[in-house]
PDB file of C-alpha atoms in Angstrom:
ATOM      1  CA  MET A   1       0.000   0.000   0.000  1.00 86.00           C
ATOM      2  CA  ALA A   2       1.001   3.626   0.404  1.00 96.00           C
ATOM      3  CA  THR A   3       3.318   5.526   2.709  1.00 98.00           C
ATOM      4  CA  VAL A   4       1.366   8.127   4.685  1.00 98.00           C
ATOM      5  CA  LEU A   5       2.943  11.026   6.551  1.00 98.00           C
ATOM      6  CA  SER A   6       0.675  11.917   9.465  1.00 98.00           C
ATOM      7  CA  VAL A   7       1.373  15.513  10.526  1.00 98.00           C
ATOM      8  CA  SER A   8       0.100  16.899  13.825  1.00 98.00           C
ATOM      9  CA  GLY A   9       0.126  20.687  13.814  1.00 97.00           C
ATOM     10  CA  SER A  10      -0.740  20.996  17.485  1.00 97.00           C
ATOM     11  CA  PRO A  11       1.712  22.804  19.754  1.00 95.00           C
ATOM     12  CA  SER A  12       0.551  20.721  22.737  1.00 94.00           C
ATOM     13  CA  ALA A  13       1.778  17.233  23.648  1.00 90.00           C
ATOM     14  CA  SER A  14      -1.579  16.339  25.189  1.00 89.00           C
ATOM     15  CA  SER A  15      -3.851  17.860  22.552  1.00 92.00           C
ATOM     16  CA  ARG A  16      -7.044  16.276  21.356  1.00 95.00           C
ATOM     17  CA  THR A  17      -5.877  16.954  17.811  1.00 96.00           C
ATOM     18  CA  GLY A  18      -2.731  14.887  18.183  1.00 96.00           C
ATOM     19  CA  ARG A  19      -4.505  12.090  19.991  1.00 96.00           C
ATOM     20  CA  LEU A  20      -7.258  11.972  17.372  1.00 97.00           C
ATOM     21  CA  LEU A  21      -4.688  11.873  14.584  1.00 97.00           C
ATOM     22  CA  ARG A  22      -2.774   9.005  16.180  1.00 96.00           C
ATOM     23  CA  HIS A  23      -6.112   7.187  16.595  1.00 95.00           C
ATOM     24  CA  LEU A  24      -6.756   7.613  12.855  1.00 97.00           C
ATOM     25  CA  ASP A  25      -3.187   6.462  12.098  1.00 97.00           C
ATOM     26  CA  GLN A  26      -4.191   3.087  13.517  1.00 96.00           C
ATOM     27  CA  GLN A  27      -7.093   2.897  11.069  1.00 95.00           C
ATOM     28  CA  LEU A  28      -4.765   3.661   8.150  1.00 97.00           C
ATOM     29  CA  ALA A  29      -2.201   1.117   9.353  1.00 96.00           C
ATOM     30  CA  ALA A  30      -4.967  -1.494   9.658  1.00 95.00           C
ATOM     31  CA  GLN A  31      -5.761  -0.820   5.987  1.00 95.00           C
ATOM     32  CA  GLY A  32      -2.171  -1.765   5.116  1.00 95.00           C
ATOM     33  CA  HIS A  33      -0.548   1.657   4.825  1.00 97.00           C
ATOM     34  CA  GLU A  34       2.824   2.508   6.309  1.00 97.00           C
ATOM     35  CA  VAL A  35       2.114   5.471   8.604  1.00 98.00           C
ATOM     36  CA  ILE A  36       4.891   7.823   9.674  1.00 98.00           C
ATOM     37  CA  PRO A  37       3.905  10.228  12.473  1.00 98.00           C
ATOM     38  CA  LEU A  38       5.333  13.744  12.587  1.00 98.00           C
ATOM     39  CA  ASP A  39       4.521  16.034  15.504  1.00 98.00           C
ATOM     40  CA  VAL A  40       5.565  19.508  14.392  1.00 98.00           C
ATOM     41  CA  ARG A  41       5.912  20.601  18.024  1.00 97.00           C
ATOM     42  CA  THR A  42       8.957  18.296  18.330  1.00 97.00           C
ATOM     43  CA  ILE A  43      10.902  20.285  15.740  1.00 98.00           C
ATOM     44  CA  PRO A  44      13.155  22.768  17.549  1.00 97.00           C
ATOM     45  CA  ALA A  45      11.594  26.233  17.745  1.00 96.00           C
ATOM     46  CA  GLU A  46      14.851  27.882  16.700  1.00 96.00           C
ATOM     47  CA  ALA A  47      14.768  25.896  13.438  1.00 96.00           C
ATOM     48  CA  LEU A  48      11.117  26.716  12.730  1.00 96.00           C
ATOM     49  CA  LEU A  49      11.103  30.358  13.783  1.00 95.00           C
ATOM     50  CA  GLY A  50      14.604  31.081  12.535  1.00 95.00           C
ATOM     51  CA  ALA A  51      13.771  29.614   9.113  1.00 94.00           C
ATOM     52  CA  ASP A  52      16.829  27.375   9.302  1.00 95.00           C
ATOM     53  CA  PHE A  53      16.350  25.315   6.145  1.00 95.00           C
ATOM     54  CA  ARG A  54      19.591  23.414   6.852  1.00 96.00           C
ATOM     55  CA  HIS A  55      18.685  22.376  10.395  1.00 97.00           C
ATOM     56  CA  PRO A  56      18.697  18.550  10.571  1.00 98.00           C
ATOM     57  CA  ALA A  57      15.089  18.456  11.829  1.00 97.00           C
ATOM     58  CA  ILE A  58      13.884  20.584   8.893  1.00 97.00           C
ATOM     59  CA  VAL A  59      15.901  18.501   6.436  1.00 98.00           C
ATOM     60  CA  GLU A  60      14.399  15.329   7.933  1.00 98.00           C
ATOM     61  CA  ALA A  61      10.839  16.717   7.771  1.00 98.00           C
ATOM     62  CA  THR A  62      11.387  17.710   4.131  1.00 98.00           C
ATOM     63  CA  GLU A  63      12.602  14.182   3.364  1.00 98.00           C
ATOM     64  CA  LEU A  64       9.546  12.684   5.076  1.00 98.00           C
ATOM     65  CA  PHE A  65       7.241  14.778   2.892  1.00 98.00           C
ATOM     66  CA  ALA A  66       9.182  13.733  -0.217  1.00 98.00           C
ATOM     67  CA  ARG A  67       8.950  10.055   0.728  1.00 97.00           C
ATOM     68  CA  ALA A  68       5.199  10.052   1.391  1.00 98.00           C
ATOM     69  CA  ASP A  69       2.530   9.059  -1.104  1.00 97.00           C
ATOM     70  CA  GLY A  70      -0.122  10.742   1.013  1.00 98.00           C
ATOM     71  CA  VAL A  71      -0.192  13.282   3.818  1.00 98.00           C
ATOM     72  CA  VAL A  72      -2.701  13.716   6.622  1.00 98.00           C
ATOM     73  CA  VAL A  73      -2.500  17.213   8.103  1.00 98.00           C
ATOM     74  CA  ALA A  74      -4.292  17.773  11.396  1.00 98.00           C
ATOM     75  CA  THR A  75      -4.493  21.053  13.259  1.00 98.00           C
ATOM     76  CA  PRO A  76      -6.386  22.697  16.043  1.00 97.00           C
ATOM     77  CA  VAL A  77      -8.179  25.819  14.881  1.00 96.00           C
ATOM     78  CA  TYR A  78      -7.056  29.026  16.555  1.00 90.00           C
ATOM     79  CA  LYS A  79      -8.679  32.339  15.611  1.00 89.00           C
ATOM     80  CA  ALA A  80     -10.324  30.794  12.527  1.00 89.00           C
ATOM     81  CA  SER A  81      -7.088  29.372  11.103  1.00 94.00           C
ATOM     82  CA  TYR A  82      -4.634  26.507  11.428  1.00 96.00           C
ATOM     83  CA  SER A  83      -1.904  26.586  14.064  1.00 96.00           C
ATOM     84  CA  GLY A  84       1.143  28.817  13.869  1.00 96.00           C
ATOM     85  CA  VAL A  85       3.525  25.911  14.394  1.00 97.00           C
ATOM     86  CA  LEU A  86       2.031  24.178  11.342  1.00 97.00           C
ATOM     87  CA  LYS A  87       2.330  27.412   9.336  1.00 97.00           C
ATOM     88  CA  ALA A  88       5.989  27.702  10.334  1.00 97.00           C
ATOM     89  CA  LEU A  89       6.715  24.197   9.022  1.00 98.00           C
ATOM     90  CA  LEU A  90       4.746  24.590   5.797  1.00 98.00           C
ATOM     91  CA  ASP A  91       6.637  27.824   5.102  1.00 97.00           C
ATOM     92  CA  LEU A  92       9.967  25.975   5.287  1.00 97.00           C
ATOM     93  CA  LEU A  93       9.050  23.155   2.939  1.00 98.00           C
ATOM     94  CA  PRO A  94       9.805  23.363  -0.783  1.00 97.00           C
ATOM     95  CA  GLN A  95       7.131  25.209  -2.786  1.00 96.00           C
ATOM     96  CA  TYR A  96       5.800  21.995  -4.309  1.00 97.00           C
ATOM     97  CA  ALA A  97       6.391  19.621  -1.398  1.00 98.00           C
ATOM     98  CA  LEU A  98       2.931  18.099  -1.936  1.00 98.00           C
ATOM     99  CA  ALA A  99       3.229  17.612  -5.705  1.00 97.00           C
ATOM    100  CA  GLY A 100       1.705  14.307  -6.739  1.00 94.00           C
ATOM    101  CA  LYS A 101       0.398  13.566  -3.254  1.00 97.00           C
ATOM    102  CA  THR A 102      -3.049  12.884  -1.885  1.00 97.00           C
ATOM    103  CA  VAL A 103      -3.783  15.037   1.161  1.00 98.00           C
ATOM    104  CA  LEU A 104      -6.369  14.729   3.927  1.00 98.00           C
ATOM    105  CA  PRO A 105      -6.890  17.932   5.962  1.00 98.00           C
ATOM    106  CA  LEU A 106      -8.337  17.540   9.461  1.00 98.00           C
ATOM    107  CA  ALA A 107      -9.110  20.129  12.116  1.00 97.00           C
ATOM    108  CA  THR A 108     -10.415  20.276  15.653  1.00 97.00           C
ATOM    109  CA  GLY A 109     -11.914  23.167  17.530  1.00 96.00           C
ATOM    110  CA  GLY A 110     -14.268  24.289  20.223  1.00 94.00           C
ATOM    111  CA  SER A 111     -16.984  25.788  18.043  1.00 93.00           C
ATOM    112  CA  THR A 112     -18.753  25.078  14.779  1.00 91.00           C
ATOM    113  CA  ALA A 113     -17.948  28.698  13.926  1.00 90.00           C
ATOM    114  CA  HIS A 114     -14.511  27.376  12.867  1.00 91.00           C
ATOM    115  CA  VAL A 115     -15.725  24.563  10.638  1.00 91.00           C
ATOM    116  CA  LEU A 116     -14.801  26.419   7.441  1.00 92.00           C
ATOM    117  CA  ALA A 117     -11.168  26.879   8.520  1.00 94.00           C
ATOM    118  CA  ILE A 118     -10.250  23.784   6.513  1.00 95.00           C
ATOM    119  CA  ASP A 119     -11.663  25.160   3.267  1.00 94.00           C
ATOM    120  CA  TYR A 120     -10.765  28.819   3.684  1.00 94.00           C
ATOM    121  CA  ALA A 121      -7.451  28.681   5.550  1.00 94.00           C
ATOM    122  CA  LEU A 122      -5.763  25.279   5.162  1.00 96.00           C
ATOM    123  CA  ARG A 123      -6.918  23.984   1.765  1.00 96.00           C
ATOM    124  CA  PRO A 124      -5.543  26.980  -0.223  1.00 96.00           C
ATOM    125  CA  VAL A 125      -2.079  26.485   1.286  1.00 97.00           C
ATOM    126  CA  LEU A 126      -2.110  22.754   0.577  1.00 97.00           C
ATOM    127  CA  ASN A 127      -3.265  23.445  -2.968  1.00 97.00           C
ATOM    128  CA  SER A 128      -0.526  26.032  -3.500  1.00 97.00           C
ATOM    129  CA  MET A 129       2.007  23.393  -2.491  1.00 98.00           C
ATOM    130  CA  GLY A 130       0.983  21.261  -5.476  1.00 96.00           C
ATOM    131  CA  ALA A 131      -1.166  18.546  -3.898  1.00 96.00           C
ATOM    132  CA  ALA A 132      -2.438  16.225  -6.629  1.00 91.00           C
ATOM    133  CA  HIS A 133      -5.675  15.579  -4.768  1.00 95.00           C
ATOM    134  CA  ILE A 134      -7.028  17.073  -1.566  1.00 97.00           C
ATOM    135  CA  VAL A 135      -9.809  14.831  -0.334  1.00 96.00           C
ATOM    136  CA  GLN A 136     -12.747  16.103   1.684  1.00 94.00           C
ATOM    137  CA  GLY A 137     -11.455  17.141   5.082  1.00 94.00           C
ATOM    138  CA  TRP A 138     -13.210  16.932   8.394  1.00 97.00           C
ATOM    139  CA  PHE A 139     -13.679  19.218  11.390  1.00 97.00           C
ATOM    140  CA  THR A 140     -14.236  17.560  14.765  1.00 97.00           C
ATOM    141  CA  LEU A 141     -15.551  19.447  17.762  1.00 97.00           C
ATOM    142  CA  ASP A 142     -13.439  19.231  20.905  1.00 96.00           C
ATOM    143  CA  LYS A 143     -16.525  18.098  22.825  1.00 96.00           C
ATOM    144  CA  ASP A 144     -16.698  15.004  20.615  1.00 97.00           C
ATOM    145  CA  ILE A 145     -13.212  13.879  21.698  1.00 97.00           C
ATOM    146  CA  THR A 146     -12.755  12.642  25.241  1.00 96.00           C
ATOM    147  CA  ALA A 147      -9.110  12.250  26.235  1.00 92.00           C
ATOM    148  CA  HIS A 148      -8.281   9.697  28.910  1.00 93.00           C
ATOM    149  CA  GLU A 149      -5.331   9.742  31.315  1.00 90.00           C
ATOM    150  CA  ASP A 150      -3.792   6.661  29.691  1.00 90.00           C
ATOM    151  CA  GLY A 151      -3.449   8.611  26.408  1.00 84.00           C
ATOM    152  CA  SER A 152      -6.391   6.944  24.702  1.00 90.00           C
ATOM    153  CA  ILE A 153      -9.455   8.748  23.427  1.00 94.00           C
ATOM    154  CA  THR A 154     -13.134   8.135  22.955  1.00 96.00           C
ATOM    155  CA  VAL A 155     -14.768   9.783  19.960  1.00 97.00           C
ATOM    156  CA  ALA A 156     -18.505  10.456  19.846  1.00 96.00           C
ATOM    157  CA  PRO A 157     -20.311   7.943  17.592  1.00 96.00           C
ATOM    158  CA  ALA A 158     -21.402  10.462  14.935  1.00 93.00           C
ATOM    159  CA  ALA A 159     -17.871  11.867  14.705  1.00 96.00           C
ATOM    160  CA  THR A 160     -16.415   8.349  14.580  1.00 96.00           C
ATOM    161  CA  ASP A 161     -18.615   7.463  11.615  1.00 96.00           C
ATOM    162  CA  ALA A 162     -17.728  10.652   9.740  1.00 96.00           C
ATOM    163  CA  LEU A 163     -14.010  10.305  10.435  1.00 97.00           C
ATOM    164  CA  SER A 164     -14.010   6.673   9.340  1.00 96.00           C
ATOM    165  CA  GLN A 165     -15.655   7.705   6.104  1.00 96.00           C
ATOM    166  CA  VAL A 166     -13.115  10.459   5.287  1.00 97.00           C
ATOM    167  CA  VAL A 167     -10.196   8.185   6.220  1.00 97.00           C
ATOM    168  CA  ASP A 168     -11.614   5.464   3.965  1.00 96.00           C
ATOM    169  CA  GLN A 169     -12.003   7.994   1.116  1.00 96.00           C
ATOM    170  CA  PHE A 170      -8.407   9.133   1.652  1.00 97.00           C
ATOM    171  CA  SER A 171      -7.200   5.527   1.646  1.00 96.00           C
ATOM    172  CA  ALA A 172      -9.086   4.787  -1.569  1.00 95.00           C
ATOM    173  CA  ALA A 173      -7.742   7.976  -3.189  1.00 96.00           C
ATOM    174  CA  LEU A 174      -4.172   6.921  -2.391  1.00 94.00           C
ATOM    175  CA  GLY A 175      -4.583   4.086  -4.864  1.00 82.00           C
ATOM    176  CA  ARG A 176      -5.570   6.563  -7.575  1.00 63.00           C
ATOM    177  CA  THR A 177      -2.820   9.141  -6.934  1.00 45.00           C
ATOM    178  CA  PRO A 178      -0.439   7.916  -9.672  1.00 43.00           C
ATOM    179  CA  TYR A 179      -3.196   8.288 -12.263  1.00 37.00           C
ATOM    180  CA  LEU A 180      -4.068  11.769 -11.045  1.00 37.00           C
ATOM    181  CA  ALA A 181      -0.433  12.818 -11.025  1.00 40.00           C
ATOM    182  CA  ALA A 182       0.133  11.395 -14.517  1.00 38.00           C
ATOM    183  CA  ALA A 183      -2.918  13.215 -15.870  1.00 38.00           C
ATOM    184  CA  SER A 184      -1.748  16.573 -14.513  1.00 38.00           C
TER     185      SER A 184
END
């Protein structure tokens, strides 16, 4: 199957966003994909904020994007947009780091007022980076994700069904990526 880079754009180690993404990684792995997790918050701040393109962590992240067939990008929504730490990383990647790739954008937030952040804030950036196919993303309300002390989560049934559907669509689209890239 495909190699999937799973990017958490949350600045917090205990975020619902990161936990939800790692939960979805398991679904992708169960479908036969190789899933490589990348938590942007683990990249040194001096590399991200200093725009140090030669920093080993930035070089490694760039290589992970190049290696991936598909990319899942998950972010909490702050002030109607994706996280600053995610923005810092995306700014340091090559202009067409997503060329030929299938991308699944995901977001979490406290209010349905932020549901359009995927389409109006994140999708244009992913598109500008050359993504071959950006599948339908999904916004999950914080209240639908219950984090447990052991690191596990429980997702509300309606959200679970919707997330399973978008992950399945992403997985299916990964098989079509070469044809989409060749047709471009």
